[in-house]
Tab-separated table of C-alpha atoms and ligand atoms in Angstrom:
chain	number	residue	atom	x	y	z
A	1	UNK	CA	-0.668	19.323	15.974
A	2	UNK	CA	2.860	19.320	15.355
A	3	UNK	CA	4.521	15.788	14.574
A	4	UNK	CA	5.952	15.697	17.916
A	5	UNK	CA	2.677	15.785	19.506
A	6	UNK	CA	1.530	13.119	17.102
A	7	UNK	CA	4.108	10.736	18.321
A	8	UNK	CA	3.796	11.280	21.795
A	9	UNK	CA	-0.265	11.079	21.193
A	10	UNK	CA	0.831	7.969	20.098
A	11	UNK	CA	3.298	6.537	22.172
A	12	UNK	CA	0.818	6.960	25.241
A	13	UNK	CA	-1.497	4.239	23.066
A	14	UNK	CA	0.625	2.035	21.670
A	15	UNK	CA	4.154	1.975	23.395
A	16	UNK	CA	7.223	3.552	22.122
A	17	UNK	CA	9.147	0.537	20.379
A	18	UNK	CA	10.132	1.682	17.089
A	19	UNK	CA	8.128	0.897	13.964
A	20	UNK	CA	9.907	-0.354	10.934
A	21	UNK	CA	7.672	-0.539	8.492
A	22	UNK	CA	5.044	1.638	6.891
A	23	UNK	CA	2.248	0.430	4.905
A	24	UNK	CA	-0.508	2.661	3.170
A	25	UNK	CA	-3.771	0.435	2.261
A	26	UNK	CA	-5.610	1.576	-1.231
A	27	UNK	CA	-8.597	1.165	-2.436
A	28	UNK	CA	-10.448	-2.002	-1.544
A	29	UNK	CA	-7.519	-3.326	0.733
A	30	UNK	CA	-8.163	-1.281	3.920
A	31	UNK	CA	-9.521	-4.618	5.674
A	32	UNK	CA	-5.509	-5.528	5.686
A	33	UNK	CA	-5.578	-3.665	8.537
A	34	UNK	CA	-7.027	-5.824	10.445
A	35	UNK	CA	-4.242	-8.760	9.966
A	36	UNK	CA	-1.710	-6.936	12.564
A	37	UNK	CA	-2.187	-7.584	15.957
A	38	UNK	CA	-2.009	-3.657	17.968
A	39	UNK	CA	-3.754	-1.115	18.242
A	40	UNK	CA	-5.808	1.474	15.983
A	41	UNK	CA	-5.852	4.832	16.265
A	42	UNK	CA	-8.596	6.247	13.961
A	43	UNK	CA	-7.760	9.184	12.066
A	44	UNK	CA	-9.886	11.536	13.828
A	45	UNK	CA	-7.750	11.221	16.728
A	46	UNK	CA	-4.907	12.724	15.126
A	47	UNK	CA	-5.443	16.093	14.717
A	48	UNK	CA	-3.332	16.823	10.687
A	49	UNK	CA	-4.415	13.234	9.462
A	50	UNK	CA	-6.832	12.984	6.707
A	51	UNK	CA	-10.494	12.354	6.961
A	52	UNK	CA	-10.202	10.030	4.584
A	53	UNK	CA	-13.446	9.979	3.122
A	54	UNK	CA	-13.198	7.815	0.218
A	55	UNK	CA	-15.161	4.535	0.660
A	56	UNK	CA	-13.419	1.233	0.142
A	57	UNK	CA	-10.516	2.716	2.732
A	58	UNK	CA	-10.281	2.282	6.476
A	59	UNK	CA	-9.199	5.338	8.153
A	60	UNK	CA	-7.226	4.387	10.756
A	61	UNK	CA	-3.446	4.024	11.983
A	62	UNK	CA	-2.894	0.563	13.374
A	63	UNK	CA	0.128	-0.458	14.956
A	64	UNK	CA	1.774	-3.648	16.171
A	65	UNK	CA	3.336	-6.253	14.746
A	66	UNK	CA	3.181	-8.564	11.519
A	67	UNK	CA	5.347	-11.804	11.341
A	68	UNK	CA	7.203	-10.288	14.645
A	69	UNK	CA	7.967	-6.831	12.842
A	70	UNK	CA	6.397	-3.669	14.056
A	71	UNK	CA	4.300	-2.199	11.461
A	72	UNK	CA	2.231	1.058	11.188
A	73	UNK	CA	-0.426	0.746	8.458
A	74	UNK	CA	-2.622	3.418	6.902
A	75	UNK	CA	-5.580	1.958	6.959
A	76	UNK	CA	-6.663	4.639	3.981
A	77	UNK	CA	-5.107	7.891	2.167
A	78	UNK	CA	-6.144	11.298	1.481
A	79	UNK	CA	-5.948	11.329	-2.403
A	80	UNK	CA	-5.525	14.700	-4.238
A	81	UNK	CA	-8.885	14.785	-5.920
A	82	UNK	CA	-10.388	14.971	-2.240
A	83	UNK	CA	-9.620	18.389	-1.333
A	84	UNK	CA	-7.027	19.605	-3.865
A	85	UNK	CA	-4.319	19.346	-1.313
A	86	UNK	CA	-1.203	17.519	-3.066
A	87	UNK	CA	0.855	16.873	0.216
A	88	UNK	CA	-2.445	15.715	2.476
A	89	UNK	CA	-0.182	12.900	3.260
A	90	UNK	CA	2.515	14.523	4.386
A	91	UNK	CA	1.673	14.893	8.068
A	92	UNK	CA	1.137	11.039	8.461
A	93	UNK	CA	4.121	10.667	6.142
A	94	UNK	CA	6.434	12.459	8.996
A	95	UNK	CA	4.929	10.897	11.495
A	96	UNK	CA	5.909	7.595	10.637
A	97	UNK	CA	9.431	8.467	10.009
A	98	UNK	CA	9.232	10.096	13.395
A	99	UNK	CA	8.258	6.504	14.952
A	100	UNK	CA	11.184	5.097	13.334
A	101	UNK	CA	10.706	3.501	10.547
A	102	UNK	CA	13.100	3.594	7.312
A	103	UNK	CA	10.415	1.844	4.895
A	104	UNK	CA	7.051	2.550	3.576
A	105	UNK	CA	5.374	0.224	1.176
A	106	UNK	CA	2.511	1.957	-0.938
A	107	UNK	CA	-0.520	0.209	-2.399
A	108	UNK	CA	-2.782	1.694	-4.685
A	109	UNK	CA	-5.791	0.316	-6.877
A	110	UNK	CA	-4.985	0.835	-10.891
A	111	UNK	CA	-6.248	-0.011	-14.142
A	112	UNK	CA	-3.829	-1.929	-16.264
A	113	UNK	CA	-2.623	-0.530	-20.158
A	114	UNK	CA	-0.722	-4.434	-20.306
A	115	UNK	CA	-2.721	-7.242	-21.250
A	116	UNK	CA	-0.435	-9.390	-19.835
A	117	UNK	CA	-1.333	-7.854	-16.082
A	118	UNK	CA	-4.833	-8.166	-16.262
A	119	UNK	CA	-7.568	-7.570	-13.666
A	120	UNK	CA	-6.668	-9.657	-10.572
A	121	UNK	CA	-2.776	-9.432	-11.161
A	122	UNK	CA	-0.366	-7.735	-8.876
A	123	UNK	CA	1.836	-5.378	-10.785
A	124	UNK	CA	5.168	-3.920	-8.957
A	125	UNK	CA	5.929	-0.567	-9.610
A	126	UNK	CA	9.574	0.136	-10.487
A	127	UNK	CA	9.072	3.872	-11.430
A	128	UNK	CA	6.203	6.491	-12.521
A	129	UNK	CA	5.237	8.671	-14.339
A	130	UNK	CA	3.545	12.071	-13.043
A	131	UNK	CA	0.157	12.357	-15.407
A	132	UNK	CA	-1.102	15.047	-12.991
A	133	UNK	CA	1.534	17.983	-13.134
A	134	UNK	CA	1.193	18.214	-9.794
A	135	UNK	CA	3.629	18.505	-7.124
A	136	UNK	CA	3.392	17.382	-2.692
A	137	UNK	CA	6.281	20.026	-2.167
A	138	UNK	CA	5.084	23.031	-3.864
A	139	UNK	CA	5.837	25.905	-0.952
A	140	UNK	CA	8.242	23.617	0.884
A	141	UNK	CA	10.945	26.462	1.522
A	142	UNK	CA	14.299	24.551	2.133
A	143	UNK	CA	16.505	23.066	-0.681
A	144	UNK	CA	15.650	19.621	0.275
A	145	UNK	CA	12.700	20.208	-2.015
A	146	UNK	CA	15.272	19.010	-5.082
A	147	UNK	CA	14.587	15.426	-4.460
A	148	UNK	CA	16.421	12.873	-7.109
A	149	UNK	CA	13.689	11.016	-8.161
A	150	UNK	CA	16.014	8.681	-10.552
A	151	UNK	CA	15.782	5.677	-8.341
A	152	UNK	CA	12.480	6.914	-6.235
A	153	UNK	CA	11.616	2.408	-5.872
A	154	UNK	CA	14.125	1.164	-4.069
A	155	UNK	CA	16.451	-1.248	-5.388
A	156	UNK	CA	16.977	-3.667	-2.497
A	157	UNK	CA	13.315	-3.925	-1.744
A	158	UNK	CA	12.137	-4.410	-5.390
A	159	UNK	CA	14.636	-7.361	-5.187
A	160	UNK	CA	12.937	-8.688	-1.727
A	161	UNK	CA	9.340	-8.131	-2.694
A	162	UNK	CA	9.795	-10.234	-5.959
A	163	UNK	CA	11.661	-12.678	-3.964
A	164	UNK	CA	9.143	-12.714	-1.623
A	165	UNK	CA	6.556	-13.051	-4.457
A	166	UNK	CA	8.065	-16.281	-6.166
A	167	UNK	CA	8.596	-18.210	-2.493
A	168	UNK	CA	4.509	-17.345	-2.668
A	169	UNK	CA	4.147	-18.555	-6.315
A	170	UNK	CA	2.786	-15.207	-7.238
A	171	UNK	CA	3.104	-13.677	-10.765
A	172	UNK	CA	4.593	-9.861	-10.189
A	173	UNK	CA	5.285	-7.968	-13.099
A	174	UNK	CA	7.380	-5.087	-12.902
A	175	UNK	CA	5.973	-2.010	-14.385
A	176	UNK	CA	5.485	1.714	-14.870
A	177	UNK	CA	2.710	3.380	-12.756
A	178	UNK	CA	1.234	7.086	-14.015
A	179	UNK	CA	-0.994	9.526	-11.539
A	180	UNK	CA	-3.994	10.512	-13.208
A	181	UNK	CA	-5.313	13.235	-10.821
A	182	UNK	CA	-9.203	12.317	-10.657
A	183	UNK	CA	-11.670	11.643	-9.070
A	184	UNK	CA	-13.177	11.081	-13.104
A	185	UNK	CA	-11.756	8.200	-14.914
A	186	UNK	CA	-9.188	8.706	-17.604
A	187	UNK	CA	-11.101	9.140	-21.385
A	188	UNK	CA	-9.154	6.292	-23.858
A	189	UNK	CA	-7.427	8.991	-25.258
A	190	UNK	CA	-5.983	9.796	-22.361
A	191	UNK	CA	-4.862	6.486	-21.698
A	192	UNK	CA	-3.380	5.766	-25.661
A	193	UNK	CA	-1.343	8.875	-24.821
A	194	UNK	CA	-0.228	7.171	-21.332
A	195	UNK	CA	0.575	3.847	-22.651
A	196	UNK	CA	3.004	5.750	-25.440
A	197	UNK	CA	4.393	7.688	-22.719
A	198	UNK	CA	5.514	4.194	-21.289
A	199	UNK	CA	2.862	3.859	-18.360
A	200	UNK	CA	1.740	0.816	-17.893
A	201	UNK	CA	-0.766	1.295	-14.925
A	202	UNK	CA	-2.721	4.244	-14.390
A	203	UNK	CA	-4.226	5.455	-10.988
A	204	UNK	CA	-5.008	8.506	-8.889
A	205	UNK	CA	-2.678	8.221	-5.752
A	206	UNK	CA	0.716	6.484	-4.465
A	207	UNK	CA	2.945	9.270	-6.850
A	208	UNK	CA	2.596	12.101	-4.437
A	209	UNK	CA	3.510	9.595	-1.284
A	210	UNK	CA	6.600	8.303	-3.417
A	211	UNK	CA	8.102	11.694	-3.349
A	212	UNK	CA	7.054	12.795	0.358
A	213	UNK	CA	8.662	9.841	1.310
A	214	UNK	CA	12.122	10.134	-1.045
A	215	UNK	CA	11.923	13.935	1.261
A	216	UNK	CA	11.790	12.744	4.274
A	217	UNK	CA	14.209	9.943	3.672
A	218	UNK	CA	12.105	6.593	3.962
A	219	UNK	CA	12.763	3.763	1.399
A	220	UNK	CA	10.032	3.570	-0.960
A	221	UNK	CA	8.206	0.493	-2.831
A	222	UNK	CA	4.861	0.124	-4.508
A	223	UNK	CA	2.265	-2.432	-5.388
A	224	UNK	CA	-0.557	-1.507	-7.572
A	225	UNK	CA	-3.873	-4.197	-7.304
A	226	UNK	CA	-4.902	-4.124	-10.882
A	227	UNK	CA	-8.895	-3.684	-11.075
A	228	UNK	CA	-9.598	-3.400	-14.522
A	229	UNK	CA	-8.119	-2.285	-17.984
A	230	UNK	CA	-7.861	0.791	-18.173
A	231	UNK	CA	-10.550	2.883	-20.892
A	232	UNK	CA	-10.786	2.068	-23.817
A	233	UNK	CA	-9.248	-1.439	-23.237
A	234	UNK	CA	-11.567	-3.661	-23.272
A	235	UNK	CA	-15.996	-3.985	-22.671
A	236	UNK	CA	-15.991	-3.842	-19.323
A	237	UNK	CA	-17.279	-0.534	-17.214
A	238	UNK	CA	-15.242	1.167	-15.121
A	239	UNK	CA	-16.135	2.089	-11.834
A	240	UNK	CA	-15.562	2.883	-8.606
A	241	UNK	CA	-18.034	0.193	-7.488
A	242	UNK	CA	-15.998	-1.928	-9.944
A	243	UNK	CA	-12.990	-1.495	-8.311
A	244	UNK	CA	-14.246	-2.445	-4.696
A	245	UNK	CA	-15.671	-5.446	-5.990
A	246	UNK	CA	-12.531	-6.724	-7.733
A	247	UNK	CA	-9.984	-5.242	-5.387
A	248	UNK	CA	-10.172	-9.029	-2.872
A	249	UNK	CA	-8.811	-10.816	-5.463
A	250	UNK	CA	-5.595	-9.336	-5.700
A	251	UNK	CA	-5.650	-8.263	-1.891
A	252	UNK	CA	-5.124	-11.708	-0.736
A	253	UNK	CA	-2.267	-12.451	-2.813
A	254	UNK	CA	-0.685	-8.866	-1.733
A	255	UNK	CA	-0.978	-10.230	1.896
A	256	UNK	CA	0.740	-13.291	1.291
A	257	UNK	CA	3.918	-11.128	-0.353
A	258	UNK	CA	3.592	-8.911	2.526
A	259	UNK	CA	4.072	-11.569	4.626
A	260	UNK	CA	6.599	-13.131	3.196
A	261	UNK	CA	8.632	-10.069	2.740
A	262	UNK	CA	8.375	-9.251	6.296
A	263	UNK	CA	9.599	-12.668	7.693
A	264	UNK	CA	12.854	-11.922	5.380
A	265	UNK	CA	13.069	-8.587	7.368
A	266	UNK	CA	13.473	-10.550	10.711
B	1	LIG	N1	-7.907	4.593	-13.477
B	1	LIG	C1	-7.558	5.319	-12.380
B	1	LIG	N2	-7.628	4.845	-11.153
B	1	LIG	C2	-8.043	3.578	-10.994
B	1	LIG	C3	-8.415	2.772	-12.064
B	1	LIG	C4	-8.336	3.310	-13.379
B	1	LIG	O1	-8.648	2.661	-14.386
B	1	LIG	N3	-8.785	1.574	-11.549
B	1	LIG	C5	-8.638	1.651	-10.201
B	1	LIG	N4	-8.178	2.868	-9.862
């Protein structure tokens, strides 16, 4: 269905206000969902949105409004390991520029290479690294392809989620995020070679959304939820399981930052 259809599929649900404010739920967090008052639209529904079939996630759009600002959130992501398909979010992606908004904030699960943002810490990401090779817009024909990727986080809202973060009394480090395709964990090797590469989270989504979104023109942050070390850095087993299991702690203090941030957008 083309993104036109989409939104007016949409519109007929939910209204036709314009949405500010995008928010994609990782691993683990999908339950945010349920904090905006609106209406959800389960994937299935829109024909071009991902069947997102990774547990942990909750595959629906919801829209309506949090702390009086209208909000579409993703209640889950397709991730690249899923189907081999490095732009699967690219159709919600236009979508949600297409209802108006000119932010997206990105939230992933990761394992941390920093001792000093351990498991239940919120790190911030203030630029990647692409682990993977991979690329969203391989085959996209026009020259808007060559997006500048040197300030891919924006600025303004790095400044107002931090802000947002000490009114909450919330430790969030700043730090360097690296896309490890999956689905298999990273080997320790793999992540000695990240952390002297200057990463200083590793996961397996979020990267190819960053650049969709520099594309299509939305403002970009990111929040990882830090799970566990990363392999090789320290006893514990890492999991998928594992990362369900831990992702609550770190989930309530990212809704307290979201709302925060959003009352400042008011
Ligand atoms: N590696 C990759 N992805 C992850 C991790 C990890 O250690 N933890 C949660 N998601």
């Amino acid at each position: 269905m083309t993104v036109e259809n989409l939104v007016k599929t949409i519109h007929a649900k939910v209204g036709d206000a314009p949405v500010r404010l995008g928010l994609v739920l990782g691993s683990g967090l999908g339950h945010l969902a349920e904090a905006v008052q609106g209406t959800a639209i389960p994937y299935d529904d829109l024909p071009g949105f991902p069947h997102a079939g990774v547990s942990g996630h909750n595959p629906k759009l919801v829209i309506g409004d949090l702390e009086g600002i209208r909000v579409a959130v993703f209640g889950g992501r397709a991730h690249y390991y899923e189907g081999g398909r490095g732009d699967a979010m690219r159709r919600p992606l236009e979508v949600l520029k297409a209802l108006g908004a000119e932010r997206l904030i990105l939230t992933n699960a990761a394992g941390s290479m920093r001792p000093d943002i351990p498991p239940g810490e919120l790190m911030l990401l203030e630029d990647h690294i692409n682990f993977s090779g991979l690329n969203p817009l391989i085959g996209e024909p026009t020259d808007a392809r060559f997006v500048p990727m040197t300030e891919a986080y924006d600025r303004g809202m790095i400044a107002d989620l931090e802000r947002a973060a000490g009114f909450e009394a919330i430790t969030l480090e700043r730090g360097v995020y690296a896309w490890y395709s999956g689905p298999s964990f990273e080997t320790p090797a793999e992540i000695r070679a990240i952390k002297m590469l200057g990463g200083d989270a590793v996961g397996m989504s979020t990267v190819p959304e960053v650049i969709l979104a520099r594309f299509l023109g939305l403002k970009v942050a990111a929040i990882s939820n830090i799970t566990n070390m990363a392999a090789g850095m320290s006893d514990e087993s890492i999991s998928h399981e594992h990362t369900k299991a831990m992702a609550p702690m770190g989930s309530e203090k990212l809704e307290r930052i979201l709302r925060r941030y959003l009352q400042g957008l008011s």
